[in-house]
Coordinates of C-alpha atoms in Angstrom, one line a residue:
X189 CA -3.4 -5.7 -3.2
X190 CA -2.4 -2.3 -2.4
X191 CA 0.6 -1.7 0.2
X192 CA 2.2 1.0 2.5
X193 CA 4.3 0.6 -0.8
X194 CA 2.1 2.1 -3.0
X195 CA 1.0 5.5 -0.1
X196 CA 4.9 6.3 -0.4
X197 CA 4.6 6.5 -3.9
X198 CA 1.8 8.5 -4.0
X199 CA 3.6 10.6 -1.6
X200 CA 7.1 10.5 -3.3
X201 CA 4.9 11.5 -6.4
X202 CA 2.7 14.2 -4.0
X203 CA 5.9 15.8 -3.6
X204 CA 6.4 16.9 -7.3
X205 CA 2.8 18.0 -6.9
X206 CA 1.9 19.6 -4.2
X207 CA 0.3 22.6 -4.2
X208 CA -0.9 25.3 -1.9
X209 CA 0.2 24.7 1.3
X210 CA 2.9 22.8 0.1
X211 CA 3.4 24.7 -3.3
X212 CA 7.1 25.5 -2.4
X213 CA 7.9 21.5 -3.5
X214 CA 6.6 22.3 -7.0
X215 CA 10.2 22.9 -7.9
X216 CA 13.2 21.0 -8.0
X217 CA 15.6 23.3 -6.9
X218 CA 19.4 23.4 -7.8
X219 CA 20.8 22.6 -4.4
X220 CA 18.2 20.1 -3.6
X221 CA 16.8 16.3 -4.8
X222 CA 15.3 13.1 -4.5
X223 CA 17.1 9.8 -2.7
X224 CA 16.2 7.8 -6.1
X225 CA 18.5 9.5 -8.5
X226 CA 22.4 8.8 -8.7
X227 CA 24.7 8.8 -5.8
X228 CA 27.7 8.6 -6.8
X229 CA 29.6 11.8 -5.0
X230 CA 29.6 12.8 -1.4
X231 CA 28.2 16.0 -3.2
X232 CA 25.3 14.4 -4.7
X233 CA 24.7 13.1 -1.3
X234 CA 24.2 16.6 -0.1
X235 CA 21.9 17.6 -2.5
X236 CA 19.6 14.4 -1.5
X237 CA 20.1 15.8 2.5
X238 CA 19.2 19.3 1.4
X239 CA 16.1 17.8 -0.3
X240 CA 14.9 15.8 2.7
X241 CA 15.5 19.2 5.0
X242 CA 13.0 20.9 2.2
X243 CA 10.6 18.6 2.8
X244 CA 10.4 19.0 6.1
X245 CA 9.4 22.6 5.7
X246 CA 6.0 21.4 4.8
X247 CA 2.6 22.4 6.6
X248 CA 2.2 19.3 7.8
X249 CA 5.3 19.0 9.4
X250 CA 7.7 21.3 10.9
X251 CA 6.6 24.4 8.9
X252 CA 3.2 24.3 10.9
X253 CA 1.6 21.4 12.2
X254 CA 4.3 19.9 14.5
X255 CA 4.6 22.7 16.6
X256 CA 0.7 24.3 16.5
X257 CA -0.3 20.3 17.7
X258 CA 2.2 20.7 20.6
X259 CA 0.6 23.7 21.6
X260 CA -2.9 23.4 20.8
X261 CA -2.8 20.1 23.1
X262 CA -0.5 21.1 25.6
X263 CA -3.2 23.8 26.6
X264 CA -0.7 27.0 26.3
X265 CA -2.9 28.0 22.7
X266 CA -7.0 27.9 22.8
X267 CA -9.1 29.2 20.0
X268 CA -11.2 32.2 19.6
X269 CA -13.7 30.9 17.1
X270 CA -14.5 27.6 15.5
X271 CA -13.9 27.0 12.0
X272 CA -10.9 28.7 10.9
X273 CA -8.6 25.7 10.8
X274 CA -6.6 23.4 12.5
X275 CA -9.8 23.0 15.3
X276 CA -9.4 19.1 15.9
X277 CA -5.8 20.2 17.6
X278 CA -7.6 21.7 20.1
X279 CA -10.6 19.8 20.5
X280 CA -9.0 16.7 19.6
X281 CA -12.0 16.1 17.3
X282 CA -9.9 13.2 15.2
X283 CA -10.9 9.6 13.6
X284 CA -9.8 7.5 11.2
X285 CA -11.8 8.7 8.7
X286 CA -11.5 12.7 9.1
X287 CA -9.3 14.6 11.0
X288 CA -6.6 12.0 11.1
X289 CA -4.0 14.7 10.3
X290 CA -2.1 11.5 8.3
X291 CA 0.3 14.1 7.1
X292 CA 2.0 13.7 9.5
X293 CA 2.4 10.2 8.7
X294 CA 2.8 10.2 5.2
X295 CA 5.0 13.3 5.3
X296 CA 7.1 11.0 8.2
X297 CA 7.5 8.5 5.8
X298 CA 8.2 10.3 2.6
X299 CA 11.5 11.6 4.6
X300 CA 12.4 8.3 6.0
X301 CA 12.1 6.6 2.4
X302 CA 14.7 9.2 1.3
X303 CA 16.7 8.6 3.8
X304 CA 16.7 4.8 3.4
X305 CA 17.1 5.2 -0.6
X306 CA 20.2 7.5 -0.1
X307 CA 21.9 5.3 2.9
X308 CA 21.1 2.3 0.6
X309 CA 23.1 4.1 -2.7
X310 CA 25.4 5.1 -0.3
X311 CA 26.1 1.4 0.5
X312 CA 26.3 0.5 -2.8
X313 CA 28.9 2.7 -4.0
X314 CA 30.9 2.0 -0.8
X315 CA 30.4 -1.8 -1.6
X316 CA 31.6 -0.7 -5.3
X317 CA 34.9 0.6 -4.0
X318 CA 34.2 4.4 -4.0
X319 CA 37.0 6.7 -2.6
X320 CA 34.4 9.5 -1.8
X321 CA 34.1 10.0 1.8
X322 CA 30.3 9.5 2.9
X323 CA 30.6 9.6 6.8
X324 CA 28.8 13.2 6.6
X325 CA 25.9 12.1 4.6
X326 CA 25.6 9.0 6.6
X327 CA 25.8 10.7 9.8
X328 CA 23.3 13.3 8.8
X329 CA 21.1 11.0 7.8
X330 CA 20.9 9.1 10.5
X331 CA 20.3 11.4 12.7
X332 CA 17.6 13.0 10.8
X333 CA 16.1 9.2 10.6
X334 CA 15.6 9.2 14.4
X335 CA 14.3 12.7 14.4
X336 CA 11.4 11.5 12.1
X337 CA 10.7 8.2 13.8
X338 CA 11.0 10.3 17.3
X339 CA 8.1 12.9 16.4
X340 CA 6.4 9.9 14.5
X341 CA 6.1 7.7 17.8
X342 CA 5.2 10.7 19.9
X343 CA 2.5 11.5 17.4
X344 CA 1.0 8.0 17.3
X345 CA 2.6 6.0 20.5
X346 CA 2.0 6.6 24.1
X347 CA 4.3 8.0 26.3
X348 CA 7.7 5.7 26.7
X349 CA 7.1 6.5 30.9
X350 CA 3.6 5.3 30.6
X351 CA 3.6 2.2 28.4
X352 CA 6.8 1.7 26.3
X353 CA 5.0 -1.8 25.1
X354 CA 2.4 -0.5 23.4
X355 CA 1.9 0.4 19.7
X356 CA 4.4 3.1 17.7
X357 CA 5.1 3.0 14.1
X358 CA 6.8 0.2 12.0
X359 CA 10.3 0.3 12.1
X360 CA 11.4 0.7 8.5
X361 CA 15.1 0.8 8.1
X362 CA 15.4 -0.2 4.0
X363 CA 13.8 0.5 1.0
X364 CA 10.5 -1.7 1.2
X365 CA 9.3 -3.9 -1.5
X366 CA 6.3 -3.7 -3.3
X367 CA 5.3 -7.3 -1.7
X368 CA 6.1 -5.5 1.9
X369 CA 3.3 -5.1 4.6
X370 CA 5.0 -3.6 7.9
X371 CA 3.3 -3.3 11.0
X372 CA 3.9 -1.0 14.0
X373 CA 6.8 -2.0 16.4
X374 CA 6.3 -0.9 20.3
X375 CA 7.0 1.9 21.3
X376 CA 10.3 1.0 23.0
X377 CA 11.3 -0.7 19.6
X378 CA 11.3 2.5 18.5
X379 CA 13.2 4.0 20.5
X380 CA 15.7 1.8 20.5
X381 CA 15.8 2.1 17.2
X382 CA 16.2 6.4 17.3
X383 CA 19.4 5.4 20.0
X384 CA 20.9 3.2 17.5
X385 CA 20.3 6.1 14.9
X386 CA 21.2 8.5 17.0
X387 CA 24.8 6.7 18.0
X388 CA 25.6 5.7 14.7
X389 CA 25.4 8.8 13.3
X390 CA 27.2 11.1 15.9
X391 CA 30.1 8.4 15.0
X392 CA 30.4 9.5 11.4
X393 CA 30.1 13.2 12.3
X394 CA 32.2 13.5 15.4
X395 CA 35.6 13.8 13.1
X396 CA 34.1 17.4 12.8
X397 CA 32.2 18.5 15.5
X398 CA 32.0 22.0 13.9
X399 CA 28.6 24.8 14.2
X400 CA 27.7 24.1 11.3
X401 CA 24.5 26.2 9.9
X402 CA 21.2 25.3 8.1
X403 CA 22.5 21.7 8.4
X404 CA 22.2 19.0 11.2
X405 CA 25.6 18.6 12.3
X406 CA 27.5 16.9 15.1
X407 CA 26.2 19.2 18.2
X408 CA 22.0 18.6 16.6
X409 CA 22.5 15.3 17.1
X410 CA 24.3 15.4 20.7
X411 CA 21.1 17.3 21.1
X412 CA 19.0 15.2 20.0
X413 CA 20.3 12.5 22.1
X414 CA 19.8 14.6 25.0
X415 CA 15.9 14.9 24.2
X416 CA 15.1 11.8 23.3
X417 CA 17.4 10.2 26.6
X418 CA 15.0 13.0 28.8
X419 CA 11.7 11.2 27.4
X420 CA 13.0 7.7 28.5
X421 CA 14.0 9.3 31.8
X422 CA 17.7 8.5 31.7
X423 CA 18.2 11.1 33.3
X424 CA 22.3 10.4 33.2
X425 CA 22.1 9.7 29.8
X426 CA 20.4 13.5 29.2
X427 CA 22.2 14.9 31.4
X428 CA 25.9 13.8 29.4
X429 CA 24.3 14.9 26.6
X430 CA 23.3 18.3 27.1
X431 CA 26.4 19.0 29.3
X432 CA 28.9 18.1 26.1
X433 CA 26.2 20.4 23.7
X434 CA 26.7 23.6 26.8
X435 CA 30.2 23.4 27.4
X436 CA 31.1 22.7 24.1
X437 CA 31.1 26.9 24.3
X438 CA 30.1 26.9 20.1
X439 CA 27.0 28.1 21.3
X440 CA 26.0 30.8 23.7
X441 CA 22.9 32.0 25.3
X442 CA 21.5 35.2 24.7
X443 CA 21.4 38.0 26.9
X444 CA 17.9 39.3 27.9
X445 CA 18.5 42.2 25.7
X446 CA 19.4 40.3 22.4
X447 CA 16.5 37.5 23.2
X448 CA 13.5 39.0 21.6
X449 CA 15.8 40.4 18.5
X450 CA 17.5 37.0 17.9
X451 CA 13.9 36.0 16.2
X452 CA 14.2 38.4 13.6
X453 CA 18.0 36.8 13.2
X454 CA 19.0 33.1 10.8
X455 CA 22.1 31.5 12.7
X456 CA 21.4 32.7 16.0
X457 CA 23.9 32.1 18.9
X458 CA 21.2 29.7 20.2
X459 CA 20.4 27.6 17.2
X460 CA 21.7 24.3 16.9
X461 CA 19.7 23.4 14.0
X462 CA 17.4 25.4 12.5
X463 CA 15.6 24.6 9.1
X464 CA 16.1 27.8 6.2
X465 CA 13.1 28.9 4.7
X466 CA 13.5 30.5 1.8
X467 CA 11.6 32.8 -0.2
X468 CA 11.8 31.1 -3.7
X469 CA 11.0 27.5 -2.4
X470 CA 9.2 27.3 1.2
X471 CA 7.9 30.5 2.4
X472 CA 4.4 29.0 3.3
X473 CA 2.9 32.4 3.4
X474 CA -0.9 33.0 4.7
X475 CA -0.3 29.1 5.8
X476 CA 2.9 29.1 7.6
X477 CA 3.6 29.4 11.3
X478 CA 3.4 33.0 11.7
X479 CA 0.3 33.8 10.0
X480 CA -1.5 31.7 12.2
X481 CA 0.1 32.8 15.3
X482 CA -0.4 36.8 14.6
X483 CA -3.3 38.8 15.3
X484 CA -6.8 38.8 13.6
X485 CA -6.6 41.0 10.9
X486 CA -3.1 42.8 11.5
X487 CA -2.5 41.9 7.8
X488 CA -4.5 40.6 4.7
X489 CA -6.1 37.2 5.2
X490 CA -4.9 37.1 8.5
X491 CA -7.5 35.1 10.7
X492 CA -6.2 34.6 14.2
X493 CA -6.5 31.3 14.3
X494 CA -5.1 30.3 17.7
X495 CA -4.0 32.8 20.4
X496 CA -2.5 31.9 23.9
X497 CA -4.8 30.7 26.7
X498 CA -5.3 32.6 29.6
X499 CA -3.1 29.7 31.3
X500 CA -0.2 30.6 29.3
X501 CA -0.9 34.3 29.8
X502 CA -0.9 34.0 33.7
X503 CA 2.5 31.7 34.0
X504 CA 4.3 34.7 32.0
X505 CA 2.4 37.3 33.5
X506 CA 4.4 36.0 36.9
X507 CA 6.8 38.6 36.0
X508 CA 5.9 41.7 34.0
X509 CA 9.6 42.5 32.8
X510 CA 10.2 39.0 31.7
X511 CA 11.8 39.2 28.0
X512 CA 9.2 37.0 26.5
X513 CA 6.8 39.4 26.4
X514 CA 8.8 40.8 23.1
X515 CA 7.2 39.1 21.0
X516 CA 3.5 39.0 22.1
X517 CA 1.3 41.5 21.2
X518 CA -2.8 42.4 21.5
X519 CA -5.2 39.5 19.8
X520 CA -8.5 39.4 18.8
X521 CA -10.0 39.9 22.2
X522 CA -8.4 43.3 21.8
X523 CA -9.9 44.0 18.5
X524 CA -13.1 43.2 19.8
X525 CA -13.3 44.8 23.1
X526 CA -10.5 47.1 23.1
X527 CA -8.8 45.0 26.4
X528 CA -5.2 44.6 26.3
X529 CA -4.7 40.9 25.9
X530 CA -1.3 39.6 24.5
X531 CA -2.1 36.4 23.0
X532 CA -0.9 36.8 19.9
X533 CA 2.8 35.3 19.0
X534 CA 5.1 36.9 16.3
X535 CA 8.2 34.4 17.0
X536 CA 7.4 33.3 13.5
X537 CA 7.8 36.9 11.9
X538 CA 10.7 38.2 13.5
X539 CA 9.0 40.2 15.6
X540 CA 6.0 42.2 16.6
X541 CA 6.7 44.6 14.1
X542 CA 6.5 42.1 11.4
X543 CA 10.1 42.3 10.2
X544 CA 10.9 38.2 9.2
X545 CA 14.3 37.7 10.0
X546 CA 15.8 39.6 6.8
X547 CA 14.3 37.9 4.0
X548 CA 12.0 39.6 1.1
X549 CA 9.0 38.6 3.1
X550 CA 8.0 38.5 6.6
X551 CA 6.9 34.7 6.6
X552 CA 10.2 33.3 5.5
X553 CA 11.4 32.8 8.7
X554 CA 13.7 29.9 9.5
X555 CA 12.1 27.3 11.7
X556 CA 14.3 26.4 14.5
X557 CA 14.1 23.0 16.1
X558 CA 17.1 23.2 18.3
X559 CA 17.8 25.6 20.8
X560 CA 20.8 25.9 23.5
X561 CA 18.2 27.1 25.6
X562 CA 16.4 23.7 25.7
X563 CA 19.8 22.0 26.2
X564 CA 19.7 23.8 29.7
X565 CA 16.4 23.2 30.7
X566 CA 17.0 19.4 30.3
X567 CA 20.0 19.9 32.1
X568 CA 18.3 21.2 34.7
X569 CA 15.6 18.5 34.8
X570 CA 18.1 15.7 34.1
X571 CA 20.6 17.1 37.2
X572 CA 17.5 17.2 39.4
X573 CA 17.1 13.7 38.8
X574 CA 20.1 12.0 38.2
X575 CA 22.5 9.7 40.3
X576 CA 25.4 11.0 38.9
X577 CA 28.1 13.0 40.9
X578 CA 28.1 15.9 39.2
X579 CA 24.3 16.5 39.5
X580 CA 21.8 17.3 42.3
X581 CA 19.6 20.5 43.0
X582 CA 22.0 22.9 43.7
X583 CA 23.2 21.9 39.7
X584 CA 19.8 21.5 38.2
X585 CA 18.9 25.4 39.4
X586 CA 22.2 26.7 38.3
X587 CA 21.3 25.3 34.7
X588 CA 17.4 26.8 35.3
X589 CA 18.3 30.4 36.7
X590 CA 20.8 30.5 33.6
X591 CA 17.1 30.8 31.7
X592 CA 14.8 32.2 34.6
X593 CA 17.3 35.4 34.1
X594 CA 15.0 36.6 31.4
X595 CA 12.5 36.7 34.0
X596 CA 14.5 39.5 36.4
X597 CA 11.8 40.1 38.4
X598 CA 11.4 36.1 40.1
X599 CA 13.9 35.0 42.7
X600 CA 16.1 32.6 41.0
X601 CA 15.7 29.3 41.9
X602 CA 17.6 27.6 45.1
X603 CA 18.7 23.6 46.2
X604 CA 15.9 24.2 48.5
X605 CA 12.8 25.4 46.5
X606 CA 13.7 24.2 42.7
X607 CA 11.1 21.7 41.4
X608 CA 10.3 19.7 38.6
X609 CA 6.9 22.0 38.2
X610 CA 9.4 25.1 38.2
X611 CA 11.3 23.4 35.3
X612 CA 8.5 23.1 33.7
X613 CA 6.6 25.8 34.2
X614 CA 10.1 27.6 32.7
X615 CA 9.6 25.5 29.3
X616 CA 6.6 26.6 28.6
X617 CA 7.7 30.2 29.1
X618 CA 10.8 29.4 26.7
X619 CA 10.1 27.5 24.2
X620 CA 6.3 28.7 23.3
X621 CA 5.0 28.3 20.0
X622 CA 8.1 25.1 19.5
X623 CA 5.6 22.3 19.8
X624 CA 6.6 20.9 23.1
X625 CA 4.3 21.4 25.9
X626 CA 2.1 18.8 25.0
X627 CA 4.3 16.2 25.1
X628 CA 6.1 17.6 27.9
X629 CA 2.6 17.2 30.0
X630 CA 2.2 13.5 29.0
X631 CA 5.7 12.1 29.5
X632 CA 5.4 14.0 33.1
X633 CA 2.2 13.0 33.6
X634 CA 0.1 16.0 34.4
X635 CA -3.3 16.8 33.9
X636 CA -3.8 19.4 30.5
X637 CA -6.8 22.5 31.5
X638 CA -8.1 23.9 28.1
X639 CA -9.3 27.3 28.0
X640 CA -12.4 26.5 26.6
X641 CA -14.4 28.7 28.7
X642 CA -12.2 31.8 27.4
X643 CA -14.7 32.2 24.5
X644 CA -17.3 29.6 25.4
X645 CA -16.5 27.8 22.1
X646 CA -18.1 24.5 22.0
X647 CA -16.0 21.4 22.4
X648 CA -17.7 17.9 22.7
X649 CA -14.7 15.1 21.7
X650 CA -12.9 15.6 24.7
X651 CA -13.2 17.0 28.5
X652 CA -12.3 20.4 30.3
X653 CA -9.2 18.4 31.6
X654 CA -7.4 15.4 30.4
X655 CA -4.8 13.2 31.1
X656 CA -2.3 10.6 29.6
X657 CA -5.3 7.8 30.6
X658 CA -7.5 10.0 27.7
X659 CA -7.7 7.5 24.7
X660 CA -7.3 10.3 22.0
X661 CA -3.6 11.5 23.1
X662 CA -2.2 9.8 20.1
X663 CA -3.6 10.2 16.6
X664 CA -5.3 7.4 14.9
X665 CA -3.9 5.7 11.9
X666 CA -6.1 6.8 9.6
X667 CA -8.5 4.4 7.2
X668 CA -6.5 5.5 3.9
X669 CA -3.3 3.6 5.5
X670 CA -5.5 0.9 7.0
X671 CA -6.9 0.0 3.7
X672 CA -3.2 0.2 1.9
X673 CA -1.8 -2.1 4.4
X674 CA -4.6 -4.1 5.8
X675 CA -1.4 -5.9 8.4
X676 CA -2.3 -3.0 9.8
X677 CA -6.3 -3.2 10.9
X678 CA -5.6 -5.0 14.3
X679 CA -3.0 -2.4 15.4
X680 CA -5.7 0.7 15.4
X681 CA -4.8 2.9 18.3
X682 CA -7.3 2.1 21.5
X683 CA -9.1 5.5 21.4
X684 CA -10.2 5.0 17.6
X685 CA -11.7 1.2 17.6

């Protein structure tokens, strides 16, 4: 009988494989490799965590598909024609048989057997009385285990707000065995288990809580923490945990004059982990980010795919000077009818002259998951919510102005008229085109309004307006897995039975 076993082979084998979209894992590069090989060195150890970080460059992961489904079904993109790609993360047109987007699954998995192969070697060698010091490794890959299994129970688990005993994913912490059939742990499981991740690993990394770039360090995982803590609404918890990221002072937030610029930049001030894309191994080209964020035809093959929706438009449009204008530019709509309409985003390329952010092409731009400027906005959130003495409004809008300043046109926010709609109003502004509104609508429980009308393209799967209640907010688990682990055919998401 075939097992979730035998779909991580296929995927640990995929990886050697892969072409187009994925072509950049073709090659095994020098600094990079798999969690099944030799660990014997804190070095080797390295190698395995710079091979896991490659992996999550893929299109199906961070170096697309997380952030265009954030977007595409948080309502801040639309479409401007059917057809071109990516449609079902708009019109949430999924089942388990097509348009199940398991990638994100399977490539969830690959990375977590990786990381449970190289923490298991690690263990060994340690048990064998190696001198090498592993605490990085460990620590890294920890925290880069509750990463995955927090962007894999957002994917396919409701809300932890809304229903924290339902369905996530299965728990895997070891290498399974071929006899092994998990099933899906609840969703607070899960968490618990990113906490325990998350914890565990700061521990072996806070001997050296040093920036430390293209790597997941001490201060990613503090940030992490602070993330996942603002989902489960511990709000004291998030709130700790942003403040020790901010006044760590080893990052700083740009000035409204270096903002747009710092995309075209690796290393920012801002990032506290950013993934490197590189030309040789994971520059996804005509399929990355960028290409399907630019304009229609502004370059070879490119198709406009998704552009943002006229909601978007009109929340950044409340100030004309804001900074974040920088790096939108005319669409398709433009094209077509020659009306200035910036809906295309070129975060992704540097720029909205195309420049990358210094690399031989303009699609190898590093993918940044972390930002300081996210760290304040849960600050903000967190203080406006939390019991502890150091918080309150007057707090949470000192943390929120600190970002509505590349807005100089809006009053800054007061004790008196800050909001939790202001804060989030301010997160889409920021971090557009990061893969976050979505989730940010369910967990606050807000209704979603598509642009559909923008272009009159036909959606049937799904209304006008949703909310969390709408049974296709989580992807299904798609047939392929079902009939690989048949444990799990009872545990099909609600929407999909």
């Amino acid at each position: 009988m075939k097992k979730i076993y035998y779909l991580w082979v296929f995927a640990l084998l995929s990886a050697l494989t892969f072409t187009s979209c994925d072509g950049f894992l073709n090659m095994q590069p020098g600094n990079s490799g798999n969690a099944e090989g030799a660990i014997v060195t804190a070095a080797d150890a390295q190698v395995v965590i710079n091979g896991v970080m490659s992996a999550m460059t893929s299109s199906s992961y961070y170096g697309r598909n997380l952030f265009m489904y954030g977007d595409a079904k948080g309502g801040d993109l639309t479409i401007y024609s059917a057809g071109r790609g990516l449609d079902a993360f708009y019109t949430f047109n999924h089942t388990p048989n097509s348009g199940s987007y398991s990638g994100f699954w399977s490539r969830g998995y690959y990375c977590i057997l990786q990381v449970n192969t190289l923490l298991s070697n690690i263990k060994k060698q340690e048990e064998a009385g190696s001198i090498e010091d592993f605490s990085s490794a460990k620590g890294q890959a920890l925290t880069l285990r509750a990463l995955f299994y927090f962007d894999l129970v957002r994917i396919y688990g409701l809300p932890y707000n809304y229903n924290k005993t339902s369905y996530g994913v299965p728990n895997i912490t070891e290498p399974l065995t071929i006899e092994a059939q998990p099933t899906r742990a609840t969703v607070e499981e899960n968490y618990r288990q990113i906490l325990q991740d998350l914890s565990d690993g700061a521990t072996y990394m806070s001997d050296n809580p040093s920036r430390q770039n293209g790597y997941i360090g001490y201060y990613a995982n503090i940030a992490l923490q602070a993330r996942v803590k603002l989902y489960m609404e511990d709000y004291d918890g998030a709130l700790d945990a942003a403040k020790e990221v901010i006044e760590s002072k080893k990052y700083s937030l740009y000035k409204s004059e270096e903002w747009v610029t710092s995309w075209s930049k690796q290393f920012g001030s801002e990032s506290i982990f950013e993934l490197g894309i590189t030309t040789e191994e994971s520059d996804l080209g005509t399929s990355s980010l960028g290409f399907y964020l630019m304009r229609y035809k502004q370059v070879k093959n490119a198709m406009g795919w998704f552009l943002a929706s006229d909601y978007y438009l009109n929340r950044l449009g409340e100030d004309t000077k804001d900074v974040r204008w920088g790096i939108m530019d005319n669409d398709e709509y433009w094209v077509d009818n020659k009306v200035e309409r910036k809906g295309a985003c070129y975060k992704y390329m540097g720029g909205t002259s195309l420049p990358g952010d210094g690399k031989a092409t303009n699609t190898a731009v590093n993918i940044k998951i972390i930002r300081l400027s996210e760290l304040y906005l849960i600050a903000a959130e967190a203080a406006l919510h939390s019991t502890g003495p150091d918080a309150g409004a007057a707090v949470a809008a000192g943390y929120l102005n600190e970002i509505r300043k590349r807005a100089p046109q809006l009053a800054p926010a007061t004790a008196a008229t800050i909001t939790d709609d202001m804060i989030l109003d301010e997160r889409s502004k920021e971090l557009f085109g990061e893969g976050q509104r979505f989730f940010d609508m369910m967990r606050m429980n807000k209704t979603i309004e598509f642009n559909d009308d923008f272009q009159d393209v036909p959606v049937s799967h799904r209304a006008k307006t949703i909310d969390r209640t709408y049974g296709k907010i989580v992807l299904p688990i798609s047939q392929d897995e079902i009939n690989a682990n048949p444990a799990l055919k009872t545990q099909q998401n609600e929407g999909y039975k």
